[in-house]
């Protein structure tokens, strides 16, 4: 190879190596997060049994709704507009974004506390415990988004490892207490430890007083992402509540148990934008014609991985399943096939979703998510009414595949529109 050829190929090679490095840290971080979530779910399922685990699952899906409110208002705009920008711009944006996350956690935590006191019983106590932990949980998640926006995935990984390490003694104490609320408090307290460490890692103090300014500046994206995210997690919550009302709380525990068996992929899907949206934004800036291919490889890889994992679960001996999930295994094992297909469908759709986020096509992504959420609730509850937990799982699988098709149709239209009239979405100030 000549010197001129080496000079020509060196930047491309360096860019590929940098991309692989960032994705590797993203995968490592998701692995750490997946292991923590999986360990918590398994430990709680074995310690509490199917009914109490159903109560814990209701608190879990409620946290998912609040988390997506925070992401829509605070960190999704940060990732779209402040990925790969100068350090000074990033630091200022992160201080306001994390302050917004803390404010969301405090406000919605107060609402959750009121709801918990009104409900009473084990469900009410679990919700009250969640309310206390929400600020720390949301701040920890905000640090992860912030680090990936800066291309510092290693810091996000370390932060998740700190959470995982803090979980160990917290879960041991919760097991001795033996209540759902104790496990919720242990889970949230360990996240708060990691949230505090995030402040040390970044050297940034969240500015809650500037949350209103952040919301005002990012309102063109933030409020659409809020509706989009809440429709996603709200659909999951409605399905869980409806399933509990139609079939019983034990059915909620069975579905959650089946989801735990696919935990690594579900955790990756939940936090996928930590890695993929910043990378898609970089691809859009550097090689916009490659964005569609990047998204297809991303979505196809996720779908294929979920199907392979589901196939492996079908071959898992029953004794091993009982060892993992205890009494939840029998009911959860009947849902492996539809849940695997549902995760595969969702994985395929996330590739297109990352592309729409990178393009800043908030209107298109909102329409897609509203359609997908409506299908999810309709399929999940209609299936539950027809055939219990198994019917609900098959209804959700059909809904996710249908929603994925809509995501890809919208991405194709958005790419054509962008090529005709490119509009940069990344800000540097």
Coordinates of N, CA, C and O in Angstrom, one line a residue, residues 161-236:
X161 N -21.6 -1.0 37.3 CA -20.9 -2.0 38.1 C -21.0 -1.6 39.6 O -21.2 -2.5 40.5
X162 N -20.8 -0.3 39.8 CA -21.0 0.2 41.2 C -22.4 -0.2 41.7 O -22.6 -0.6 42.9
X163 N -23.4 0.1 40.9 CA -24.8 -0.3 41.3 C -24.9 -1.8 41.6 O -25.5 -2.2 42.6
X164 N -24.3 -2.6 40.7 CA -24.4 -4.0 40.9 C -23.7 -4.5 42.2 O -24.2 -5.4 42.9
X165 N -22.6 -3.9 42.5 CA -21.9 -4.3 43.7 C -22.7 -3.8 45.0 O -22.8 -4.6 45.9
X166 N -23.3 -2.6 44.9 CA -24.1 -2.2 46.0 C -25.3 -3.0 46.2 O -25.9 -3.1 47.3
X167 N -25.8 -3.6 45.2 CA -27.0 -4.4 45.2 C -26.8 -5.7 46.1 O -27.8 -6.1 46.8
X168 N -25.6 -6.2 46.2 CA -25.4 -7.5 46.9 C -25.8 -7.4 48.4 O -26.7 -8.1 48.8
X169 N -25.1 -6.5 49.1 CA -25.5 -6.4 50.5 C -27.0 -5.9 50.7 O -27.6 -6.3 51.7
X170 N -27.4 -5.0 49.8 CA -28.8 -4.5 50.0 C -29.8 -5.7 49.8 O -30.8 -5.7 50.6
X171 N -29.6 -6.6 48.9 CA -30.5 -7.7 48.7 C -30.5 -8.7 49.8 O -31.5 -9.3 50.2
X172 N -29.3 -8.9 50.4 CA -29.2 -9.8 51.5 C -30.0 -9.3 52.7 O -30.8 -10.0 53.4
X173 N -29.9 -8.0 52.9 CA -30.7 -7.4 54.0 C -32.2 -7.5 53.7 O -33.0 -7.8 54.6
X174 N -32.6 -7.2 52.5 CA -34.0 -7.3 52.1 C -34.5 -8.7 52.3 O -35.7 -8.9 52.7
X175 N -33.7 -9.7 51.9 CA -34.2 -11.1 52.1 C -34.5 -11.4 53.5 O -35.4 -12.2 53.8
X176 N -33.7 -10.8 54.4 CA -33.9 -11.1 55.9 C -35.3 -10.5 56.3 O -36.0 -11.0 57.2
X177 N -35.6 -9.3 55.7 CA -36.8 -8.6 56.1 C -38.0 -9.4 55.4 O -39.0 -9.6 56.1
X178 N -37.8 -9.8 54.2 CA -38.8 -10.7 53.5 C -40.1 -10.0 53.0 O -41.0 -10.7 52.8
X179 N -40.0 -8.7 52.7 CA -41.2 -8.0 52.2 C -40.9 -7.4 50.8 O -39.8 -7.2 50.5
X180 N -42.0 -7.2 50.1 CA -41.8 -6.6 48.8 C -41.2 -5.2 48.9 O -40.3 -4.8 48.1
X181 N -41.7 -4.4 49.9 CA -41.2 -3.0 50.0 C -39.7 -3.0 50.4 O -38.9 -2.2 49.9
X182 N -39.2 -4.0 51.1 CA -37.8 -4.1 51.5 C -37.0 -4.3 50.2 O -35.9 -3.7 50.0
X183 N -37.4 -5.1 49.3 CA -36.7 -5.4 48.0 C -36.7 -4.1 47.2 O -35.7 -3.8 46.5
X184 N -37.8 -3.4 47.1 CA -37.8 -2.1 46.4 C -36.9 -1.1 46.9 O -36.1 -0.5 46.2
X185 N -36.8 -1.0 48.3 CA -35.9 -0.1 48.9 C -34.5 -0.5 48.7 O -33.6 0.4 48.4
X186 N -34.2 -1.7 48.7 CA -32.8 -2.2 48.5 C -32.3 -1.9 47.0 O -31.2 -1.4 46.8
X187 N -33.2 -2.2 46.1 CA -32.9 -1.9 44.7 C -32.7 -0.4 44.5 O -31.7 0.0 43.8
X188 N -33.6 0.4 45.0 CA -33.4 1.9 44.8 C -32.3 2.5 45.6 O -31.6 3.4 45.0
X189 N -32.0 2.0 46.8 CA -30.9 2.5 47.6 C -29.5 2.3 46.9 O -28.6 3.1 46.8
X190 N -29.4 1.1 46.3 CA -28.1 0.8 45.6 C -28.0 1.6 44.3 O -26.8 2.1 44.0
X191 N -29.1 2.0 43.7 CA -29.0 2.9 42.5 C -28.6 4.3 43.0 O -27.9 5.0 42.2
X192 N -29.1 4.7 44.1 CA -28.7 6.0 44.6 C -27.3 6.1 44.9 O -26.6 7.2 44.7
X193 N -26.6 5.0 45.4 CA -25.2 5.0 45.6 C -24.5 5.3 44.3 O -23.5 6.1 44.2
X194 N -24.9 4.6 43.2 CA -24.3 4.7 41.9 C -24.6 6.2 41.4 O -23.7 6.7 40.7
X195 N -25.8 6.7 41.6 CA -26.1 8.1 41.2 C -25.1 9.1 41.8 O -24.6 10.0 41.2
X196 N -24.8 8.9 43.1 CA -23.9 9.8 43.8 C -22.5 9.6 43.2 O -21.8 10.6 43.0
X197 N -22.1 8.4 42.9 CA -20.8 8.2 42.3 C -20.7 8.8 40.9 O -19.6 9.3 40.5
X198 N -21.8 8.9 40.2 CA -21.8 9.6 38.9 C -21.4 11.1 39.0 O -20.8 11.6 38.1
X199 N -21.8 11.7 40.1 CA -21.4 13.1 40.3 C -19.9 13.2 40.4 O -19.3 14.1 39.9
X200 N -19.3 12.2 41.1 CA -17.9 12.2 41.3 C -17.2 11.9 40.0 O -16.2 12.6 39.6
X201 N -17.7 11.0 39.2 CA -17.1 10.6 37.9 C -17.1 11.8 36.9 O -16.1 12.1 36.2
X202 N -18.2 12.6 36.9 CA -18.3 13.6 35.9 C -17.8 15.0 36.4 O -17.4 15.8 35.6
X203 N -17.8 15.1 37.7 CA -17.4 16.4 38.3 C -18.5 17.5 38.1 O -18.2 18.7 38.1
X204 N -19.7 17.0 37.8 CA -20.8 17.9 37.5 C -21.9 17.8 38.6 O -22.2 16.7 39.0
X205 N -22.4 18.9 39.0 CA -23.5 18.9 40.0 C -24.8 19.2 39.3 O -24.9 20.2 38.5
X206 N -25.8 18.3 39.4 CA -27.1 18.6 38.7 C -27.7 19.9 39.2 O -27.7 20.2 40.4
X207 N -28.2 20.6 38.2 CA -28.8 21.9 38.6 C -30.3 21.9 38.4 O -30.9 22.1 37.3
X208 N -31.0 21.6 39.5 CA -32.4 21.5 39.5 C -33.1 22.8 39.2 O -34.2 22.9 38.6
X209 N -32.4 23.9 39.6 CA -33.0 25.2 39.3 C -33.0 25.6 37.9 O -33.8 26.5 37.5
X210 N -32.3 24.9 37.0 CA -32.3 25.2 35.6 C -33.1 24.2 34.8 O -33.1 24.2 33.6
X211 N -33.9 23.4 35.5 CA -34.7 22.4 34.8 C -35.8 23.1 33.9 O -36.0 22.6 32.8
X212 N -36.4 24.1 34.4 CA -37.4 24.8 33.6 C -36.8 25.4 32.3 O -37.4 25.3 31.3
X213 N -35.6 25.9 32.4 CA -34.9 26.4 31.2 C -34.6 25.3 30.2 O -34.8 25.5 29.0
X214 N -34.2 24.2 30.7 CA -33.9 23.0 29.9 C -35.2 22.6 29.1 O -35.2 22.3 27.9
X215 N -36.3 22.5 29.9 CA -37.6 22.1 29.3 C -38.0 23.0 28.2 O -38.5 22.6 27.2
X216 N -37.8 24.3 28.5 CA -38.2 25.3 27.5 C -37.3 25.2 26.2 O -37.8 25.3 25.1
X217 N -36.0 25.0 26.4 CA -35.1 25.0 25.2 C -35.3 23.7 24.4 O -35.2 23.8 23.2
X218 N -35.7 22.6 25.0 CA -35.8 21.4 24.3 C -37.3 21.0 24.0 O -37.6 19.8 23.7
X219 N -38.2 21.9 24.2 CA -39.6 21.6 24.1 C -40.0 21.0 22.7 O -41.0 20.2 22.6
X220 N -39.3 21.4 21.6 CA -39.7 20.9 20.3 C -39.5 19.4 20.2 O -40.2 18.7 19.5
X221 N -38.5 18.8 20.9 CA -38.2 17.4 21.0 C -38.8 16.8 22.2 O -39.4 15.7 22.2
X222 N -38.5 17.4 23.4 CA -38.8 16.8 24.7 C -40.2 16.4 24.9 O -40.5 15.3 25.3
X223 N -41.2 17.3 24.5 CA -42.6 16.9 24.8 C -43.1 15.8 23.9 O -43.9 15.0 24.3
X224 N -42.6 15.8 22.6 CA -42.9 14.7 21.8 C -42.3 13.4 22.3 O -43.0 12.3 22.2
X225 N -41.1 13.4 22.7 CA -40.4 12.2 23.2 C -41.1 11.8 24.5 O -41.2 10.6 24.8
X226 N -41.6 12.7 25.3 CA -42.3 12.4 26.5 C -43.6 11.6 26.2 O -43.8 10.5 26.8
X227 N -44.4 12.1 25.3 CA -45.6 11.3 24.9 C -45.2 10.0 24.3 O -45.8 8.9 24.6
X228 N -44.2 9.9 23.5 CA -43.8 8.7 22.9 C -43.3 7.7 23.9 O -43.7 6.5 23.9
X229 N -42.5 8.1 24.8 CA -42.0 7.2 25.9 C -43.0 6.8 26.8 O -43.1 5.6 27.2
X230 N -43.9 7.7 27.2 CA -44.9 7.3 28.2 C -46.0 6.4 27.5 O -46.5 5.5 28.2
X231 N -46.2 6.6 26.2 CA -47.1 5.6 25.6 C -46.5 4.2 25.6 O -47.3 3.2 25.7
X232 N -45.2 4.1 25.4 CA -44.5 2.8 25.5 C -44.6 2.2 26.8 O -45.2 1.1 27.0
X233 N -44.2 2.9 27.9 CA -44.2 2.3 29.2 C -45.6 2.2 29.8 O -45.9 1.3 30.5
X234 N -46.4 3.2 29.4 CA -47.8 3.2 29.9 C -48.6 2.0 29.3 O -49.4 1.5 30.0
X235 N -48.3 1.7 28.1 CA -48.9 0.5 27.5 C -48.5 -0.8 28.3 O -49.4 -1.6 28.5
X236 N -47.3 -0.9 28.7 CA -46.8 -2.0 29.5 C -47.5 -2.0 30.8 O -47.9 -3.1 31.3

